[in-house]
Amino acid sequence: REQARLKGAVVEEDTERWQKEPGFAGLERVGGVDLSYIKGDDTGACASLVVLSYPALEVLYEDCRMVAVSAPYVAGFLAFREVPFLVEAVQRLQQEEPRLKPQVRRISLGSLLAGFGVACHLGVLTDLPCIGVAKNLLQVDGLVRDELHREQIRSLQREGDMFPLTGASGRVLGMVSCEDSNNSSKPLYVSVGHRVCLETAVCLVKSCCRYRIPEPIRQVQKQRAEAGGG
């Protein structure tokens, strides 16, 4: 019931002035968050948050904490296990450096692509625009990594090439986007989290890619590795 209530609060449209301006003028800060587990331990995890300037993508703030995850894993309800630690990271930022509050976040997990994933959940709880970014296909609503999907991926030849992910329901759940022409066989899966439309989400992810992985997420992963997380 709680998941259904939160899902009903998701806004799949642009709500901010900067989202409608050319080049996202007015956007000054972007954030990235992630929670990853220590190898061989499904209860010890590293909750990470970074804030970068935009469009320079310079690190302004970092927060990394080792946490003990006690809630059990239940398929389809991962956010209830992980989001509380990410909300705590956001709250610490607001207390310590309120001027650095990001205007949008990227989460390295699915969002609408997962039905109702971490990006949606965190976006609703923090009331911030959120985008879901994944490296692998989440098999929901009839989506499968079959030969047709692999053929579509092979069609991505140039940076900027993309195709929509349409579920069995007929709903477009996200976009598969090539962000590195030298590695087009490993695209990104971009989906809406909260308070952003899919077109804006894709454009913003592209603008934050120095490499294949968007810089906010790449910096979160770098921070996690330095802290000894998974």
PDB file of C-alpha atoms in Angstrom:
ATOM      1  CA  ARG A   1       0.000   0.000   0.000  1.00  0.00           C
ATOM      2  CA  GLU A   2       2.829   2.393   0.854  1.00  0.00           C
ATOM      3  CA  GLN A   3       4.543   1.716  -2.470  1.00  0.00           C
ATOM      4  CA  ALA A   4       1.287   2.363  -4.330  1.00  0.00           C
ATOM      5  CA  ARG A   5       0.847   5.631  -2.440  1.00  0.00           C
ATOM      6  CA  LEU A   6       4.363   6.818  -3.281  1.00  0.00           C
ATOM      7  CA  LYS A   7       4.052   5.691  -6.895  1.00  0.00           C
ATOM      8  CA  GLY A   8       0.929   7.782  -7.207  1.00  0.00           C
ATOM      9  CA  ALA A   9       2.952  10.861  -6.231  1.00  0.00           C
ATOM     10  CA  VAL A  10       5.535  10.457  -9.023  1.00  0.00           C
ATOM     11  CA  VAL A  11       5.565  13.348 -11.513  1.00  0.00           C
ATOM     12  CA  GLU A  12       6.789  12.339 -14.978  1.00  0.00           C
ATOM     13  CA  GLU A  13       6.973  15.879 -16.326  1.00  0.00           C
ATOM     14  CA  ASP A  14       9.434  18.764 -16.170  1.00  0.00           C
ATOM     15  CA  THR A  15       8.654  21.025 -13.227  1.00  0.00           C
ATOM     16  CA  GLU A  16      11.695  23.333 -13.061  1.00  0.00           C
ATOM     17  CA  ARG A  17      12.408  26.487 -15.050  1.00  0.00           C
ATOM     18  CA  TRP A  18      15.955  25.365 -15.941  1.00  0.00           C
ATOM     19  CA  GLN A  19      14.572  22.218 -17.593  1.00  0.00           C
ATOM     20  CA  LYS A  20      12.899  24.362 -20.234  1.00  0.00           C
ATOM     21  CA  GLU A  21      15.819  26.701 -20.937  1.00  0.00           C
ATOM     22  CA  PRO A  22      18.372  26.158 -23.762  1.00  0.00           C
ATOM     23  CA  GLY A  23      21.440  24.363 -22.460  1.00  0.00           C
ATOM     24  CA  PHE A  24      19.714  24.024 -19.080  1.00  0.00           C
ATOM     25  CA  ALA A  25      20.663  27.597 -18.200  1.00  0.00           C
ATOM     26  CA  GLY A  26      19.964  28.096 -14.506  1.00  0.00           C
ATOM     27  CA  LEU A  27      21.121  24.602 -13.564  1.00  0.00           C
ATOM     28  CA  GLU A  28      24.139  25.006 -11.283  1.00  0.00           C
ATOM     29  CA  ARG A  29      24.423  21.749  -9.315  1.00  0.00           C
ATOM     30  CA  VAL A  30      23.835  18.085 -10.070  1.00  0.00           C
ATOM     31  CA  GLY A  31      24.047  15.187  -7.647  1.00  0.00           C
ATOM     32  CA  GLY A  32      24.694  11.474  -7.709  1.00  0.00           C
ATOM     33  CA  VAL A  33      23.804   8.868  -5.087  1.00  0.00           C
ATOM     34  CA  ASP A  34      24.340   5.142  -4.791  1.00  0.00           C
ATOM     35  CA  LEU A  35      24.324   2.351  -2.244  1.00  0.00           C
ATOM     36  CA  SER A  36      26.608  -0.612  -2.890  1.00  0.00           C
ATOM     37  CA  TYR A  37      27.342  -3.706  -0.872  1.00  0.00           C
ATOM     38  CA  ILE A  38      30.659  -4.977   0.377  1.00  0.00           C
ATOM     39  CA  LYS A  39      31.669  -8.035  -1.619  1.00  0.00           C
ATOM     40  CA  GLY A  40      30.517 -11.176   0.156  1.00  0.00           C
ATOM     41  CA  ASP A  41      28.366  -9.247   2.633  1.00  0.00           C
ATOM     42  CA  ASP A  42      24.705  -8.502   1.911  1.00  0.00           C
ATOM     43  CA  THR A  43      24.256  -6.348   5.028  1.00  0.00           C
ATOM     44  CA  GLY A  44      27.348  -4.115   4.994  1.00  0.00           C
ATOM     45  CA  ALA A  45      27.044  -1.312   2.445  1.00  0.00           C
ATOM     46  CA  CYS A  46      28.440   2.042   1.431  1.00  0.00           C
ATOM     47  CA  ALA A  47      25.961   4.914   0.990  1.00  0.00           C
ATOM     48  CA  SER A  48      27.468   7.657  -1.163  1.00  0.00           C
ATOM     49  CA  LEU A  49      26.422  11.116  -2.307  1.00  0.00           C
ATOM     50  CA  VAL A  50      28.296  13.678  -4.383  1.00  0.00           C
ATOM     51  CA  VAL A  51      27.361  17.128  -5.638  1.00  0.00           C
ATOM     52  CA  LEU A  52      28.985  18.538  -8.771  1.00  0.00           C
ATOM     53  CA  SER A  53      28.899  21.955 -10.349  1.00  0.00           C
ATOM     54  CA  TYR A  54      27.149  22.270 -13.697  1.00  0.00           C
ATOM     55  CA  PRO A  55      28.197  22.456 -16.474  1.00  0.00           C
ATOM     56  CA  ALA A  56      31.853  22.250 -15.286  1.00  0.00           C
ATOM     57  CA  LEU A  57      31.176  18.979 -13.394  1.00  0.00           C
ATOM     58  CA  GLU A  58      33.626  19.759 -10.598  1.00  0.00           C
ATOM     59  CA  VAL A  59      33.103  18.031  -7.242  1.00  0.00           C
ATOM     60  CA  LEU A  60      31.660  20.405  -4.639  1.00  0.00           C
ATOM     61  CA  TYR A  61      30.642  17.974  -1.898  1.00  0.00           C
ATOM     62  CA  GLU A  62      31.184  14.327  -0.973  1.00  0.00           C
ATOM     63  CA  ASP A  63      29.596  12.121   1.657  1.00  0.00           C
ATOM     64  CA  CYS A  64      30.333   8.426   2.101  1.00  0.00           C
ATOM     65  CA  ARG A  65      29.202   6.321   5.055  1.00  0.00           C
ATOM     66  CA  MET A  66      29.387   2.620   5.793  1.00  0.00           C
ATOM     67  CA  VAL A  67      25.950   1.438   6.891  1.00  0.00           C
ATOM     68  CA  ALA A  68      24.380  -1.754   8.187  1.00  0.00           C
ATOM     69  CA  VAL A  69      21.397  -2.835   6.081  1.00  0.00           C
ATOM     70  CA  SER A  70      18.933  -4.777   8.207  1.00  0.00           C
ATOM     71  CA  ALA A  71      15.757  -4.802   6.098  1.00  0.00           C
ATOM     72  CA  PRO A  72      15.405  -8.034   4.093  1.00  0.00           C
ATOM     73  CA  TYR A  73      15.595  -8.071   0.310  1.00  0.00           C
ATOM     74  CA  VAL A  74      12.167  -8.466  -1.292  1.00  0.00           C
ATOM     75  CA  ALA A  75      11.929  -8.483  -5.087  1.00  0.00           C
ATOM     76  CA  GLY A  76      10.180  -5.350  -6.306  1.00  0.00           C
ATOM     77  CA  PHE A  77      10.688  -3.515  -3.025  1.00  0.00           C
ATOM     78  CA  LEU A  78      14.443  -2.839  -3.075  1.00  0.00           C
ATOM     79  CA  ALA A  79      13.921   0.872  -2.441  1.00  0.00           C
ATOM     80  CA  PHE A  80      12.475   0.192   1.018  1.00  0.00           C
ATOM     81  CA  ARG A  81      15.747  -1.554   1.889  1.00  0.00           C
ATOM     82  CA  GLU A  82      18.102   1.105   0.525  1.00  0.00           C
ATOM     83  CA  VAL A  83      16.453   4.517   0.221  1.00  0.00           C
ATOM     84  CA  PRO A  84      16.447   5.369   3.974  1.00  0.00           C
ATOM     85  CA  PHE A  85      20.260   5.569   3.909  1.00  0.00           C
ATOM     86  CA  LEU A  86      20.204   7.802   0.829  1.00  0.00           C
ATOM     87  CA  VAL A  87      17.612  10.081   2.435  1.00  0.00           C
ATOM     88  CA  GLU A  88      19.904  10.375   5.469  1.00  0.00           C
ATOM     89  CA  ALA A  89      22.758  11.425   3.160  1.00  0.00           C
ATOM     90  CA  VAL A  90      20.534  14.103   1.608  1.00  0.00           C
ATOM     91  CA  GLN A  91      19.517  15.334   5.060  1.00  0.00           C
ATOM     92  CA  ARG A  92      23.181  15.577   6.157  1.00  0.00           C
ATOM     93  CA  LEU A  93      23.920  17.666   3.079  1.00  0.00           C
ATOM     94  CA  GLN A  94      21.021  19.982   3.818  1.00  0.00           C
ATOM     95  CA  GLN A  95      22.243  20.424   7.386  1.00  0.00           C
ATOM     96  CA  GLU A  96      25.955  20.816   6.629  1.00  0.00           C
ATOM     97  CA  GLU A  97      25.929  22.639   3.276  1.00  0.00           C
ATOM     98  CA  PRO A  98      22.386  23.797   2.445  1.00  0.00           C
ATOM     99  CA  ARG A  99      23.692  26.097  -0.316  1.00  0.00           C
ATOM    100  CA  LEU A 100      24.977  23.017  -2.179  1.00  0.00           C
ATOM    101  CA  LYS A 101      21.627  21.256  -2.410  1.00  0.00           C
ATOM    102  CA  PRO A 102      21.598  19.675  -5.901  1.00  0.00           C
ATOM    103  CA  GLN A 103      18.880  20.658  -8.347  1.00  0.00           C
ATOM    104  CA  VAL A 104      18.712  17.165  -9.853  1.00  0.00           C
ATOM    105  CA  ARG A 105      20.029  13.708  -8.930  1.00  0.00           C
ATOM    106  CA  ARG A 106      21.066  10.664 -10.860  1.00  0.00           C
ATOM    107  CA  ILE A 107      20.693   7.236  -9.364  1.00  0.00           C
ATOM    108  CA  SER A 108      22.619   4.269 -10.734  1.00  0.00           C
ATOM    109  CA  LEU A 109      19.547   2.073 -10.537  1.00  0.00           C
ATOM    110  CA  GLY A 110      16.318   1.826 -12.501  1.00  0.00           C
ATOM    111  CA  SER A 111      13.319   3.976 -11.706  1.00  0.00           C
ATOM    112  CA  LEU A 112      10.137   3.754 -13.770  1.00  0.00           C
ATOM    113  CA  LEU A 113      12.143   1.149 -15.645  1.00  0.00           C
ATOM    114  CA  ALA A 114      11.923  -0.910 -12.461  1.00  0.00           C
ATOM    115  CA  GLY A 115       8.210  -0.239 -12.049  1.00  0.00           C
ATOM    116  CA  PHE A 116       8.890   1.937  -9.012  1.00  0.00           C
ATOM    117  CA  GLY A 117      12.582   1.971  -8.219  1.00  0.00           C
ATOM    118  CA  VAL A 118      15.064   3.903  -6.123  1.00  0.00           C
ATOM    119  CA  ALA A 119      15.061   7.060  -8.280  1.00  0.00           C
ATOM    120  CA  CYS A 120      11.266   7.382  -8.060  1.00  0.00           C
ATOM    121  CA  HIS A 121      11.213   6.565  -4.361  1.00  0.00           C
ATOM    122  CA  LEU A 122      14.004   8.981  -3.415  1.00  0.00           C
ATOM    123  CA  GLY A 123      12.613  11.690  -5.677  1.00  0.00           C
ATOM    124  CA  VAL A 124       9.204  11.592  -4.028  1.00  0.00           C
ATOM    125  CA  LEU A 125      10.636  11.527  -0.487  1.00  0.00           C
ATOM    126  CA  THR A 126      13.077  14.424  -1.093  1.00  0.00           C
ATOM    127  CA  ASP A 127      10.896  16.294  -3.615  1.00  0.00           C
ATOM    128  CA  LEU A 128      13.871  16.669  -5.955  1.00  0.00           C
ATOM    129  CA  PRO A 129      14.045  15.897  -9.686  1.00  0.00           C
ATOM    130  CA  CYS A 130      15.614  12.433 -10.072  1.00  0.00           C
ATOM    131  CA  ILE A 131      16.776  10.356 -13.026  1.00  0.00           C
ATOM    132  CA  GLY A 132      17.397   6.610 -13.134  1.00  0.00           C
ATOM    133  CA  VAL A 133      20.508   5.401 -14.943  1.00  0.00           C
ATOM    134  CA  ALA A 134      21.420   1.721 -15.274  1.00  0.00           C
ATOM    135  CA  LYS A 135      24.120  -0.228 -17.097  1.00  0.00           C
ATOM    136  CA  ASN A 136      21.947  -3.295 -17.574  1.00  0.00           C
ATOM    137  CA  LEU A 137      18.397  -4.014 -18.655  1.00  0.00           C
ATOM    138  CA  LEU A 138      15.877  -4.605 -15.892  1.00  0.00           C
ATOM    139  CA  GLN A 139      13.472  -7.300 -17.039  1.00  0.00           C
ATOM    140  CA  VAL A 140      10.052  -5.856 -16.232  1.00  0.00           C
ATOM    141  CA  ASP A 141       6.831  -5.397 -18.217  1.00  0.00           C
ATOM    142  CA  GLY A 142       7.909  -8.002 -20.766  1.00  0.00           C
ATOM    143  CA  LEU A 143      11.351  -6.477 -21.402  1.00  0.00           C
ATOM    144  CA  VAL A 144      13.960  -9.178 -22.007  1.00  0.00           C
ATOM    145  CA  ARG A 145      17.513  -9.192 -23.266  1.00  0.00           C
ATOM    146  CA  ASP A 146      16.630 -11.356 -26.266  1.00  0.00           C
ATOM    147  CA  GLU A 147      18.043 -11.403 -29.794  1.00  0.00           C
ATOM    148  CA  LEU A 148      15.844  -8.466 -30.844  1.00  0.00           C
ATOM    149  CA  HIS A 149      17.175  -6.369 -27.973  1.00  0.00           C
ATOM    150  CA  ARG A 150      20.751  -7.361 -28.780  1.00  0.00           C
ATOM    151  CA  GLU A 151      20.169  -6.445 -32.434  1.00  0.00           C
ATOM    152  CA  GLN A 152      18.871  -3.030 -31.381  1.00  0.00           C
ATOM    153  CA  ILE A 153      21.997  -2.522 -29.278  1.00  0.00           C
ATOM    154  CA  ARG A 154      24.178  -3.472 -32.232  1.00  0.00           C
ATOM    155  CA  SER A 155      22.405  -0.761 -34.237  1.00  0.00           C
ATOM    156  CA  LEU A 156      23.901   1.865 -31.901  1.00  0.00           C
ATOM    157  CA  GLN A 157      26.904   2.939 -33.942  1.00  0.00           C
ATOM    158  CA  ARG A 158      27.498   6.556 -33.013  1.00  0.00           C
ATOM    159  CA  GLU A 159      27.491   8.597 -29.834  1.00  0.00           C
ATOM    160  CA  GLY A 160      23.967   9.932 -29.430  1.00  0.00           C
ATOM    161  CA  ASP A 161      22.240   6.964 -31.072  1.00  0.00           C
ATOM    162  CA  MET A 162      19.316   5.648 -29.019  1.00  0.00           C
ATOM    163  CA  PHE A 163      16.092   3.676 -29.095  1.00  0.00           C
ATOM    164  CA  PRO A 164      13.054   3.536 -26.766  1.00  0.00           C
ATOM    165  CA  LEU A 165      12.337   0.710 -24.342  1.00  0.00           C
ATOM    166  CA  THR A 166       8.693  -0.197 -24.820  1.00  0.00           C
ATOM    167  CA  GLY A 167       7.132  -2.666 -22.418  1.00  0.00           C
ATOM    168  CA  ALA A 168       4.488  -5.266 -23.185  1.00  0.00           C
ATOM    169  CA  SER A 169       1.943  -2.763 -21.873  1.00  0.00           C
ATOM    170  CA  GLY A 170       2.871  -0.434 -24.733  1.00  0.00           C
ATOM    171  CA  ARG A 171       4.341   2.106 -22.359  1.00  0.00           C
ATOM    172  CA  VAL A 172       7.763   3.641 -23.073  1.00  0.00           C
ATOM    173  CA  LEU A 173       9.723   2.919 -19.887  1.00  0.00           C
ATOM    174  CA  GLY A 174      13.039   4.467 -20.837  1.00  0.00           C
ATOM    175  CA  MET A 175      15.665   5.027 -23.509  1.00  0.00           C
ATOM    176  CA  VAL A 176      18.719   2.988 -24.429  1.00  0.00           C
ATOM    177  CA  SER A 177      21.426   5.495 -25.284  1.00  0.00           C
ATOM    178  CA  CYS A 178      24.954   5.227 -26.672  1.00  0.00           C
ATOM    179  CA  GLU A 179      27.241   7.636 -24.819  1.00  0.00           C
ATOM    180  CA  ASP A 180      30.579   6.321 -26.089  1.00  0.00           C
ATOM    181  CA  SER A 181      31.100   5.595 -29.784  1.00  0.00           C
ATOM    182  CA  ASN A 182      34.093   3.407 -28.876  1.00  0.00           C
ATOM    183  CA  ASN A 183      31.934   1.190 -26.668  1.00  0.00           C
ATOM    184  CA  SER A 184      28.506   1.191 -28.280  1.00  0.00           C
ATOM    185  CA  SER A 185      27.888  -2.420 -27.213  1.00  0.00           C
ATOM    186  CA  LYS A 186      27.541  -1.151 -23.629  1.00  0.00           C
ATOM    187  CA  PRO A 187      24.825   1.520 -23.683  1.00  0.00           C
ATOM    188  CA  LEU A 188      23.087   3.236 -20.797  1.00  0.00           C
ATOM    189  CA  TYR A 189      19.480   2.685 -19.784  1.00  0.00           C
ATOM    190  CA  VAL A 190      17.926   6.031 -18.845  1.00  0.00           C
ATOM    191  CA  SER A 191      14.518   6.378 -17.233  1.00  0.00           C
ATOM    192  CA  VAL A 192      12.389   8.906 -15.403  1.00  0.00           C
ATOM    193  CA  GLY A 193      12.535   9.096 -11.633  1.00  0.00           C
ATOM    194  CA  HIS A 194      10.566  12.149 -10.506  1.00  0.00           C
ATOM    195  CA  ARG A 195       9.829  15.691 -11.713  1.00  0.00           C
ATOM    196  CA  VAL A 196      11.539  15.247 -15.074  1.00  0.00           C
ATOM    197  CA  CYS A 197      10.348  14.010 -18.459  1.00  0.00           C
ATOM    198  CA  LEU A 198      12.193  11.309 -20.383  1.00  0.00           C
ATOM    199  CA  GLU A 199      13.472  13.647 -23.102  1.00  0.00           C
ATOM    200  CA  THR A 200      14.989  15.996 -20.521  1.00  0.00           C
ATOM    201  CA  ALA A 201      16.440  13.063 -18.593  1.00  0.00           C
ATOM    202  CA  VAL A 202      18.244  11.755 -21.688  1.00  0.00           C
ATOM    203  CA  CYS A 203      19.563  15.192 -22.682  1.00  0.00           C
ATOM    204  CA  LEU A 204      20.830  15.885 -19.167  1.00  0.00           C
ATOM    205  CA  VAL A 205      22.543  12.507 -18.896  1.00  0.00           C
ATOM    206  CA  LYS A 206      24.301  13.188 -22.207  1.00  0.00           C
ATOM    207  CA  SER A 207      25.482  16.586 -21.047  1.00  0.00           C
ATOM    208  CA  CYS A 208      27.048  15.003 -17.943  1.00  0.00           C
ATOM    209  CA  CYS A 209      28.998  12.279 -19.758  1.00  0.00           C
ATOM    210  CA  ARG A 210      32.738  12.787 -20.079  1.00  0.00           C
ATOM    211  CA  TYR A 211      33.017   9.025 -20.431  1.00  0.00           C
ATOM    212  CA  ARG A 212      30.413   6.291 -20.768  1.00  0.00           C
ATOM    213  CA  ILE A 213      29.110   6.751 -17.204  1.00  0.00           C
ATOM    214  CA  PRO A 214      27.583  10.141 -16.283  1.00  0.00           C
ATOM    215  CA  GLU A 215      30.013  12.092 -14.135  1.00  0.00           C
ATOM    216  CA  PRO A 216      27.810  12.296 -10.997  1.00  0.00           C
ATOM    217  CA  ILE A 217      27.560   8.494 -10.918  1.00  0.00           C
ATOM    218  CA  ARG A 218      31.208   7.992 -11.904  1.00  0.00           C
ATOM    219  CA  GLN A 219      32.287  10.197  -9.001  1.00  0.00           C
ATOM    220  CA  VAL A 220      30.008   8.302  -6.599  1.00  0.00           C
ATOM    221  CA  GLN A 221      31.575   5.020  -7.731  1.00  0.00           C
ATOM    222  CA  LYS A 222      35.075   6.478  -7.385  1.00  0.00           C
ATOM    223  CA  GLN A 223      34.303   7.679  -3.884  1.00  0.00           C
ATOM    224  CA  ARG A 224      32.889   4.277  -2.966  1.00  0.00           C
ATOM    225  CA  ALA A 225      36.002   2.486  -4.250  1.00  0.00           C
ATOM    226  CA  GLU A 226      38.260   4.776  -2.230  1.00  0.00           C
ATOM    227  CA  ALA A 227      36.183   4.066   0.875  1.00  0.00           C
ATOM    228  CA  GLY A 228      36.502   0.313   0.327  1.00  0.00           C
ATOM    229  CA  GLY A 229      32.885  -0.300  -0.697  1.00  0.00           C
ATOM    230  CA  GLY A 230      31.767  -2.910  -3.263  1.00  0.00           C
TER     231      GLY A 230
END
